[in-house]
PDB file of C-alpha atoms in Angstrom:
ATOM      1  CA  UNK A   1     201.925  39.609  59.863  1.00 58.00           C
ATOM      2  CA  UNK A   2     198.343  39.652  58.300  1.00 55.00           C
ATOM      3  CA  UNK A   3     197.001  39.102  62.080  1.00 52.00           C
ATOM      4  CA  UNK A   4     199.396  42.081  62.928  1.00 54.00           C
ATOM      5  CA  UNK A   5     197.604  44.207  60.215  1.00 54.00           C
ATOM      6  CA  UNK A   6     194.253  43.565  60.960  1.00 53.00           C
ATOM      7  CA  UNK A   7     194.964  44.365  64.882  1.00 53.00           C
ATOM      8  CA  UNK A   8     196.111  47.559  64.141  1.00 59.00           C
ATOM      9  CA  UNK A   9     193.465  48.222  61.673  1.00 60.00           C
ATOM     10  CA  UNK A  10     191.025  47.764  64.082  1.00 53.00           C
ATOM     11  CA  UNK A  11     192.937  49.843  66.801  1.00 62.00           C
ATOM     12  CA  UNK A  12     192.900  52.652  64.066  1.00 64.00           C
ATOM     13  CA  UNK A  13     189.207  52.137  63.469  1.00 55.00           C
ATOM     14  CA  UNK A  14     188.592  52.939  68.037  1.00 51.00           C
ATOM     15  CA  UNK A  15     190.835  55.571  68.172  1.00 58.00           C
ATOM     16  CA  UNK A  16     188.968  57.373  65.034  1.00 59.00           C
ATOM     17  CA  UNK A  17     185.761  56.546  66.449  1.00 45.00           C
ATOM     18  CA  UNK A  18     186.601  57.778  70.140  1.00 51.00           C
ATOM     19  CA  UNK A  19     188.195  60.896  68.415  1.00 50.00           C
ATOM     20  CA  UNK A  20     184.857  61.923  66.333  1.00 50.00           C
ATOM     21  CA  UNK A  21     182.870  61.010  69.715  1.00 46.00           C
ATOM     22  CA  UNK A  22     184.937  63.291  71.639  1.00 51.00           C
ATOM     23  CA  UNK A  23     184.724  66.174  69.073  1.00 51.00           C
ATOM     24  CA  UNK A  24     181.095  65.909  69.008  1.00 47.00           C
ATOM     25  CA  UNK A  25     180.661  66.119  72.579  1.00 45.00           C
ATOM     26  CA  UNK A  26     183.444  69.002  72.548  1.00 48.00           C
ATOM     27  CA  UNK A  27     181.238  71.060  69.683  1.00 48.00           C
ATOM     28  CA  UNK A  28     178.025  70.119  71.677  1.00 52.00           C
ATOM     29  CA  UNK A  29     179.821  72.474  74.696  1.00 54.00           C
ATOM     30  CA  UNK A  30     179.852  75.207  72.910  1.00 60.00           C
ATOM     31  CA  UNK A  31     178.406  77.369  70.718  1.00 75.00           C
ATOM     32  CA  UNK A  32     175.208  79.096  70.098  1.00 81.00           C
ATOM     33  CA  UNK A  33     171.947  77.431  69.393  1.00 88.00           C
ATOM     34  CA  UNK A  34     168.923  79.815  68.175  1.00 91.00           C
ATOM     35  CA  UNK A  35     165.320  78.699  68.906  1.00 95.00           C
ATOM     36  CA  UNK A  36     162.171  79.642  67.978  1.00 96.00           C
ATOM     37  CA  UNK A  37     159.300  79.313  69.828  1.00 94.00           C
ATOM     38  CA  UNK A  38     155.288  79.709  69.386  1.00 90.00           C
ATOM     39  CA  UNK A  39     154.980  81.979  72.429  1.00 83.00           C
ATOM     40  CA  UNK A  40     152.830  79.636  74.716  1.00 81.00           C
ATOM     41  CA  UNK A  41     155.658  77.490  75.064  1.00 87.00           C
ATOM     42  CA  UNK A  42     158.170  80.428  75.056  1.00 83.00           C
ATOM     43  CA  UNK A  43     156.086  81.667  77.806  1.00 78.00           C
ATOM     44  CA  UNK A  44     155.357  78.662  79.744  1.00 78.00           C
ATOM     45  CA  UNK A  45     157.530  75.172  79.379  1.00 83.00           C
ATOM     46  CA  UNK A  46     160.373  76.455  77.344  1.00 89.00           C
ATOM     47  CA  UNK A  47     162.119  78.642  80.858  1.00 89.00           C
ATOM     48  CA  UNK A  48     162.318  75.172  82.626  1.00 89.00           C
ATOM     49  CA  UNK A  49     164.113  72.995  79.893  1.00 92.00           C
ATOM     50  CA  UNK A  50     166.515  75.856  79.230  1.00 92.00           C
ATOM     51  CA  UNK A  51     167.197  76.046  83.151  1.00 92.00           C
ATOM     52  CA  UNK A  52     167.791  72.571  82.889  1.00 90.00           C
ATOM     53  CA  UNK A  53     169.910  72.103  79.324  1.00 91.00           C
ATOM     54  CA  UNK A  54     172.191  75.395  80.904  1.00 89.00           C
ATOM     55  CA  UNK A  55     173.117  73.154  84.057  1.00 88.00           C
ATOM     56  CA  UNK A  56     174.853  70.227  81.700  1.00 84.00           C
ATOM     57  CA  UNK A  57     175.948  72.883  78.899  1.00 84.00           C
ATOM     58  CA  UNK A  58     176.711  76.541  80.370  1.00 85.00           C
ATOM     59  CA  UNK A  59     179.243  77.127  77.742  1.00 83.00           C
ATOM     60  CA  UNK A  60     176.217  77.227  74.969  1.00 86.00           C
ATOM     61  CA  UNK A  61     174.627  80.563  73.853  1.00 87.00           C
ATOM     62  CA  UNK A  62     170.822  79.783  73.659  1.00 90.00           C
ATOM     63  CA  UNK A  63     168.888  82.635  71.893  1.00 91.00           C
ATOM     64  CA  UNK A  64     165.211  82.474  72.086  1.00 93.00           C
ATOM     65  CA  UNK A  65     162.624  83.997  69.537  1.00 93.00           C
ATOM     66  CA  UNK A  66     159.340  83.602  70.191  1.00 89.00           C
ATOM     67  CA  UNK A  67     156.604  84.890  67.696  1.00 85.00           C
ATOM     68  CA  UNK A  68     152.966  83.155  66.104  1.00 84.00           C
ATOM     69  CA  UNK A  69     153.110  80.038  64.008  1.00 89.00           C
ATOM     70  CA  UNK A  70     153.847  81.758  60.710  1.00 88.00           C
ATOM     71  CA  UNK A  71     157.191  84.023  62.014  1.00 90.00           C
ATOM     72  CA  UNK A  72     158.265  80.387  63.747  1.00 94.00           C
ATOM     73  CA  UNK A  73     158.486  78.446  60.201  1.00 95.00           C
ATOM     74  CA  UNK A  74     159.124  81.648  58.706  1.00 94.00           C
ATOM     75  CA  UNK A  75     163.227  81.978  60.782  1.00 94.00           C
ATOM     76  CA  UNK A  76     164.044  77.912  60.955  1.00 95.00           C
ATOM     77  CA  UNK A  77     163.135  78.444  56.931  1.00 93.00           C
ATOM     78  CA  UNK A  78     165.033  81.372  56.311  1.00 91.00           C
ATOM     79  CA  UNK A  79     168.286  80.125  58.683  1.00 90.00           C
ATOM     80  CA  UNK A  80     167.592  82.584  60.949  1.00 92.00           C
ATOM     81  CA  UNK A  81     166.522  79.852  63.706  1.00 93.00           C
ATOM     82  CA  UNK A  82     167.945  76.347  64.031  1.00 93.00           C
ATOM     83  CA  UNK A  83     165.226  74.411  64.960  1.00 95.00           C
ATOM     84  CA  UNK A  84     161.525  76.233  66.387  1.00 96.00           C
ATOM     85  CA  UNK A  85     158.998  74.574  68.674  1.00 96.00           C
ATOM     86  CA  UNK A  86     155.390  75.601  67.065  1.00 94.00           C
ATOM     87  CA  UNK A  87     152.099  73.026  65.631  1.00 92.00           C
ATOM     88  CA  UNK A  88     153.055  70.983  63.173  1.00 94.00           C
ATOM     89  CA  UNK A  89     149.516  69.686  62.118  1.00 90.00           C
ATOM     90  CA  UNK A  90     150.056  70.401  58.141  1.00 87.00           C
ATOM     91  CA  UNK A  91     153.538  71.366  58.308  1.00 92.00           C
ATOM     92  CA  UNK A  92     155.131  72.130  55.085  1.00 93.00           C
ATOM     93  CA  UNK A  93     156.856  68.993  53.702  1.00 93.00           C
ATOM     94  CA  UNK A  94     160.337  71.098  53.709  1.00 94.00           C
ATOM     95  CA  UNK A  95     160.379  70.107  57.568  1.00 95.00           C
ATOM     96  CA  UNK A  96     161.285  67.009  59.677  1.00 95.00           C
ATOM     97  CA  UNK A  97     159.283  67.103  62.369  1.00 95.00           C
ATOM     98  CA  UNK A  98     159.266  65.969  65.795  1.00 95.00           C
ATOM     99  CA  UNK A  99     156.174  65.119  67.691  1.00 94.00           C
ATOM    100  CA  UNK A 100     156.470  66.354  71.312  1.00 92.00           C
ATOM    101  CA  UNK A 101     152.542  66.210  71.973  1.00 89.00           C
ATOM    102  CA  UNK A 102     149.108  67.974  72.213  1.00 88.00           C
ATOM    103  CA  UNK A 103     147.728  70.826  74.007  1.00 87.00           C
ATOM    104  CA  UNK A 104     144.005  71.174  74.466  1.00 90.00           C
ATOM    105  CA  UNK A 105     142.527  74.870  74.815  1.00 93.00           C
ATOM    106  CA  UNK A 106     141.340  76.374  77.795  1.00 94.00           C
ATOM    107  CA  UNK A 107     138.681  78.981  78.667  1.00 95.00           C
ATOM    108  CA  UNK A 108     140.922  81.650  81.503  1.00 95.00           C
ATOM    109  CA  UNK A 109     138.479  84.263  83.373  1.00 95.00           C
ATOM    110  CA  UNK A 110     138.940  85.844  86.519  1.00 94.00           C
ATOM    111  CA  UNK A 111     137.686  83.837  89.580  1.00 91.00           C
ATOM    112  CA  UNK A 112     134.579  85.693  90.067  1.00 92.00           C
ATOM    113  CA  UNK A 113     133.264  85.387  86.429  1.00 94.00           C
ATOM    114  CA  UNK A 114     129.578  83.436  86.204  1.00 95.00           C
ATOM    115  CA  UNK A 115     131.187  80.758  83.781  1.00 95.00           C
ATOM    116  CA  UNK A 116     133.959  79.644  86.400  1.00 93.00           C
ATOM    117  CA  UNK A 117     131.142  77.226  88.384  1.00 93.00           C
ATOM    118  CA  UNK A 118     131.209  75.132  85.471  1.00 94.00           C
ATOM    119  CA  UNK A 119     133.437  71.982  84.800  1.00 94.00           C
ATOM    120  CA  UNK A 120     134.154  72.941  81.222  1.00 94.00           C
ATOM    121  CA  UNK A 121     132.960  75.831  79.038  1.00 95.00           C
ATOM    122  CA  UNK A 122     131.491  75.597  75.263  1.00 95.00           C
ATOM    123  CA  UNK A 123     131.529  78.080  72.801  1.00 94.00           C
ATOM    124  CA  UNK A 124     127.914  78.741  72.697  1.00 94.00           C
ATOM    125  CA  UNK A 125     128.412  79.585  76.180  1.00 96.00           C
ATOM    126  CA  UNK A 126     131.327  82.642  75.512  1.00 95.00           C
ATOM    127  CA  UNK A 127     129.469  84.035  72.541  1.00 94.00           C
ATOM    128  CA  UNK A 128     128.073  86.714  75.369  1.00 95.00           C
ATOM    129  CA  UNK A 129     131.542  87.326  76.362  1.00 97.00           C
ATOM    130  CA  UNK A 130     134.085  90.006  75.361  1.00 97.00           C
ATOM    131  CA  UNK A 131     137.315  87.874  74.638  1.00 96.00           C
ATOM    132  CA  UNK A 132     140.359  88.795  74.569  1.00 96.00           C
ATOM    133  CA  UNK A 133     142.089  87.226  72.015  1.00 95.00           C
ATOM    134  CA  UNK A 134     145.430  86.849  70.014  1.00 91.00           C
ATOM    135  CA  UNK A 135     145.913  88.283  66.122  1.00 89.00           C
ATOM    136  CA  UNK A 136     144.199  87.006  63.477  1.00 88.00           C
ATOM    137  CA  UNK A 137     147.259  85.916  61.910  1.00 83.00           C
ATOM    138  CA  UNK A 138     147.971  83.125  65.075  1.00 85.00           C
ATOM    139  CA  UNK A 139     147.270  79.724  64.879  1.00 85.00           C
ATOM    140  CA  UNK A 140     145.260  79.390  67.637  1.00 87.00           C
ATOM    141  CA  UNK A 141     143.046  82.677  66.667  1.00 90.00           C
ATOM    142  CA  UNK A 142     142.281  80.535  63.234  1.00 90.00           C
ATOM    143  CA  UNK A 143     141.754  77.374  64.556  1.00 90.00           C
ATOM    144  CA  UNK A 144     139.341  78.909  67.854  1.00 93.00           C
ATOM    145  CA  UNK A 145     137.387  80.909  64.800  1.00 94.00           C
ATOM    146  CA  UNK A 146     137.341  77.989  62.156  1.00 92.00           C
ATOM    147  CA  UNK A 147     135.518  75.947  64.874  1.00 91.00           C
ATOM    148  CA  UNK A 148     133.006  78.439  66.239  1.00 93.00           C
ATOM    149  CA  UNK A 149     132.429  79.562  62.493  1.00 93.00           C
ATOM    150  CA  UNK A 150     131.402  75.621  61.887  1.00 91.00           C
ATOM    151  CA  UNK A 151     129.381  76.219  65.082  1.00 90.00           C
ATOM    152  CA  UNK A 152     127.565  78.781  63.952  1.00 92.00           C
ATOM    153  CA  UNK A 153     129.071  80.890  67.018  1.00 93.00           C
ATOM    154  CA  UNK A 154     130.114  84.422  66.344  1.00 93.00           C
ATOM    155  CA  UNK A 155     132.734  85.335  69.306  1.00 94.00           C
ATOM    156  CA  UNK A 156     133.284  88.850  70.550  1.00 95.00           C
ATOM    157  CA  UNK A 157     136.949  89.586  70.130  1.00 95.00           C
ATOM    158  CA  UNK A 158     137.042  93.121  72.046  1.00 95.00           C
ATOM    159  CA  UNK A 159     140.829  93.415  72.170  1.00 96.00           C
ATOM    160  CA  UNK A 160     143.776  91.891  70.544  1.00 96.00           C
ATOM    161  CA  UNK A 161     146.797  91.244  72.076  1.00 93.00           C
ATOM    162  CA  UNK A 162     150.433  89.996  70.892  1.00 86.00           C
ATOM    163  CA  UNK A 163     151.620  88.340  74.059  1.00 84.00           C
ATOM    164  CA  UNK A 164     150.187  86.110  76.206  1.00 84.00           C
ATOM    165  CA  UNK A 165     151.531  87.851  79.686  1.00 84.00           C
ATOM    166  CA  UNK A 166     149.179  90.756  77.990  1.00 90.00           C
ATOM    167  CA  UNK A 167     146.449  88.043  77.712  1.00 91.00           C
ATOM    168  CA  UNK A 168     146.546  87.325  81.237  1.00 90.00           C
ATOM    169  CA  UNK A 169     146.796  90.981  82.373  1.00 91.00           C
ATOM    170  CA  UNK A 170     143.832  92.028  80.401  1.00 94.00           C
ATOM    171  CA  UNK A 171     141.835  89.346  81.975  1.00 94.00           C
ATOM    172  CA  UNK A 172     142.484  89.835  85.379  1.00 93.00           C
ATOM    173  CA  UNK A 173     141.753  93.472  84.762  1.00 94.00           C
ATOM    174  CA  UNK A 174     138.100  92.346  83.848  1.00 93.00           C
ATOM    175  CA  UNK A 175     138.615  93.355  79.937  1.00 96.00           C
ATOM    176  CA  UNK A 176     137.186  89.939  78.990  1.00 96.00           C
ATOM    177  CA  UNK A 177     137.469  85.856  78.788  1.00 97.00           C
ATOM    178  CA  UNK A 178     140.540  84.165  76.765  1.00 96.00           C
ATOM    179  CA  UNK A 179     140.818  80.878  74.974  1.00 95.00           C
ATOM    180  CA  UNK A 180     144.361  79.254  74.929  1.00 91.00           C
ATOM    181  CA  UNK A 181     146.570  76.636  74.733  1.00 88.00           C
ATOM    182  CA  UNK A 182     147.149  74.171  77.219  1.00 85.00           C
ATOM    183  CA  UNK A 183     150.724  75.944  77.519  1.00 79.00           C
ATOM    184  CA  UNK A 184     149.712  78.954  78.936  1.00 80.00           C
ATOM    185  CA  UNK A 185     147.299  77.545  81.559  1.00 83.00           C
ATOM    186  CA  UNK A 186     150.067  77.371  84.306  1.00 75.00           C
ATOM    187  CA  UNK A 187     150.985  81.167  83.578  1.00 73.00           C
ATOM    188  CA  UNK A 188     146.519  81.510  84.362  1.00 74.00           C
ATOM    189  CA  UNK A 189     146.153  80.146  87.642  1.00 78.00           C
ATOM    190  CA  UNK A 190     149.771  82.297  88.619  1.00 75.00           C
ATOM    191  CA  UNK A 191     147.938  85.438  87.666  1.00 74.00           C
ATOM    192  CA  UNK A 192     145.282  84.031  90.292  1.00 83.00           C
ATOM    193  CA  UNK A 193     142.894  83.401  87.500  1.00 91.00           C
ATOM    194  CA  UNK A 194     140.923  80.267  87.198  1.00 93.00           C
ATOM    195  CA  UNK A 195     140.681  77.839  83.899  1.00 93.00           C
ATOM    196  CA  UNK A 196     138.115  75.608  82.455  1.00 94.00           C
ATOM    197  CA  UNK A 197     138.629  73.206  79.346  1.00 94.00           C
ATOM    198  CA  UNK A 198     136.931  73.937  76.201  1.00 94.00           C
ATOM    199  CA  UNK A 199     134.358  71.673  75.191  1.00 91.00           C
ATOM    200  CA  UNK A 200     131.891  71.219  72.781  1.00 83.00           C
ATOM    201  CA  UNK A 201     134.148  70.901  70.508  1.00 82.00           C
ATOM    202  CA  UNK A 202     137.022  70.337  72.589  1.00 86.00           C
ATOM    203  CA  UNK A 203     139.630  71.609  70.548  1.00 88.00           C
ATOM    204  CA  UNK A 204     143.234  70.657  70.792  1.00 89.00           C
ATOM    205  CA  UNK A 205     146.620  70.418  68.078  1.00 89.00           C
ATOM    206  CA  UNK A 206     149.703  68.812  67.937  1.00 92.00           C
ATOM    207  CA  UNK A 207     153.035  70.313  69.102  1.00 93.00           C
ATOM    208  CA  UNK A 208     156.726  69.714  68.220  1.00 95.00           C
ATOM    209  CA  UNK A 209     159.931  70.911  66.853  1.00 96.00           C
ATOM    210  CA  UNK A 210     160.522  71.617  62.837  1.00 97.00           C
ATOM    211  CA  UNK A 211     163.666  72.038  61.572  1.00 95.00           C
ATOM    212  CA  UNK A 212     164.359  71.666  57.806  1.00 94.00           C
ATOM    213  CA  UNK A 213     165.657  68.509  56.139  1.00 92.00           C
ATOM    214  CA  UNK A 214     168.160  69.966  53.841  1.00 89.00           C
ATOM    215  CA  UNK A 215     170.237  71.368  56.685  1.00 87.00           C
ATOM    216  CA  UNK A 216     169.773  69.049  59.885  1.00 82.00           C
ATOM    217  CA  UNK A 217     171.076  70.127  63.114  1.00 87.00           C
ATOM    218  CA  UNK A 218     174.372  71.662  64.864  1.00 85.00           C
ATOM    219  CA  UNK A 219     175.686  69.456  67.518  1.00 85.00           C
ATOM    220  CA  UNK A 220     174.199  71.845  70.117  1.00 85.00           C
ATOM    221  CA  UNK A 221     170.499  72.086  68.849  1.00 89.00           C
ATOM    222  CA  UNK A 222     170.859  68.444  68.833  1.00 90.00           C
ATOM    223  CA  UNK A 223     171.556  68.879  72.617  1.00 89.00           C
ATOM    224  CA  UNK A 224     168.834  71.054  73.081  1.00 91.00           C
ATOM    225  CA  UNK A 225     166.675  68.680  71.429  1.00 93.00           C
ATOM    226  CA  UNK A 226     167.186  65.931  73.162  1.00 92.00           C
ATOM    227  CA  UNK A 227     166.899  68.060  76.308  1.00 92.00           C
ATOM    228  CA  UNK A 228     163.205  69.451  74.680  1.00 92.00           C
ATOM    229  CA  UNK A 229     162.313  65.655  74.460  1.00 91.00           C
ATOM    230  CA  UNK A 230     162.993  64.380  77.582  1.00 89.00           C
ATOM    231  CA  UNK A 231     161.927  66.960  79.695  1.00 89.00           C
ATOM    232  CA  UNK A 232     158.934  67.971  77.762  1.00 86.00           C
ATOM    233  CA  UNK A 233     156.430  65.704  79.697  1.00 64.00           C
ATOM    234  CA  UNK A 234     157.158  67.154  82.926  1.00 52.00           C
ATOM    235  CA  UNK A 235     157.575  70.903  81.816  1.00 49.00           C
ATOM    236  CA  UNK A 236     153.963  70.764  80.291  1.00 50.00           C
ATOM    237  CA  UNK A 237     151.983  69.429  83.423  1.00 46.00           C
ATOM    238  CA  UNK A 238     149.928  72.176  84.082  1.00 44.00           C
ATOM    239  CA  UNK A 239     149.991  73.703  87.454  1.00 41.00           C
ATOM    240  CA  UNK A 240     146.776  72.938  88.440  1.00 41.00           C
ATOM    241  CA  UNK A 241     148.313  68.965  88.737  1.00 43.00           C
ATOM    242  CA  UNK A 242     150.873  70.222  90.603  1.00 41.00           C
ATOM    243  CA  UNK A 243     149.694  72.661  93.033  1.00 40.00           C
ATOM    244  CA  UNK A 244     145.946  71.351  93.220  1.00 37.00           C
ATOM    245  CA  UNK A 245     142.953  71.940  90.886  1.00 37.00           C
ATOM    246  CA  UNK A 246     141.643  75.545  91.304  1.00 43.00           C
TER     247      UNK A 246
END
């Protein structure tokens, strides 16, 4: 009788197990997971892992909000996003983070511009430059004018932009030179410009996913997660590896 017991303890124990397993692969099915994204990667990788998540998960609402560093922490804190893909060097101890990787900034010009004959660009080189450059208020416009400041460089932001498709418009128009993210430098050499690392300092930061600690993750942003991770590496080879240098 006791053998009989602990059998169909057991048996009870599987079927509870296989029935929470199968409800959380039922709730990860559907849904609606909200995102947001620092918009270099909601410009450049993010369109690929989505293509791929929707293929294993069509029944799942993605939304995708894509602002500067601030607005990202600013909706996963507020509830407004589930999780957001942004820097997390000296993120705010609210947030688990997730390490995805780093992306070094690039110097983007138009193909005819004296600076693209070199191998990599400082910037004591773009001081003479208009640049075309992103609001103050981004974390890339801080970290490109804390450096040159510590340089002693003074760079000539002409015009200021919100998006980087206007980045890359305004530079193939001849308005001026860009610095960005390693991101964006696929969305360059499609515009048919040309891109040349920063160096001298070579600057770079850390990228990953935040979401806060008190409140974890749906069943579907851990999907999308888990998606972000695994195909990150691929999504953020930059053209140029994949087409060719240019």
């Amino acid at each position: 009788g006791q053998e009989f017991v602990s059998l169909a303890n057991r048996m009870l124990s599987d079927l509870r197990i296989s029935y929470e397993n199968m409800r959380e692969i039922s709730d990860e099915q559907r849904g609606r997971s909200i995102v947001s994204a620092v918009m270099s990667v909601a410009y450049t990788q993010l369109p690929r892992i989505v293509a791929r998540y929707r293929e294993s998960r069509p029944r799942i609402e993605l939304q995708i909000r894509e602002g500067v560093h601030g607005t990202v922490l600013d909706d996963v804190r507020s509830g407004v996003a589930d999780m957001g893909i942004t820097y997390i060097d000296g993120v705010p101890g609210e947030f688990s983070v997730v390490a995805l990787g780093r992306e070094a900034f690039h110097v983007v010009m138009p193909r005819q511009h004296p600076l693209s004959a070199n191998a990599g660009v400082t910037l004591e080189q773009l001081a003479p430059y208009a640049q075309v450059s992103l609001p103050k208020e981004s974390q890339t416009r801080r970290l490109i004018d804390s450096h040159a400041s510590v340089a002693g460089v003074s760079l000539r932001h002409a015009v200021t932009v919100s998006q980087f498709a206007t980045v890359m418009q305004c530079v193939w128009a001849g308005v001026g030179v860009a610095i960005v993210p390693g991101g964006a430098v696929p969305a360059a050499l499609g515009a048919d410009l040309v891109a040349r690392p920063l160096t001298k300092p070579a600057l770079s930061q850390a990228i990953g996913v935040v979401f806060l600690k008190e409140r974890g993750l749906t069943p579907s942003a851990s999907g999308f997660l888990a998606q972000l991770r695994s195909d990150w590496v691929q999504a953020a080879v930059p053209a140029s590896r994949r087409r060719g240098v240019r």
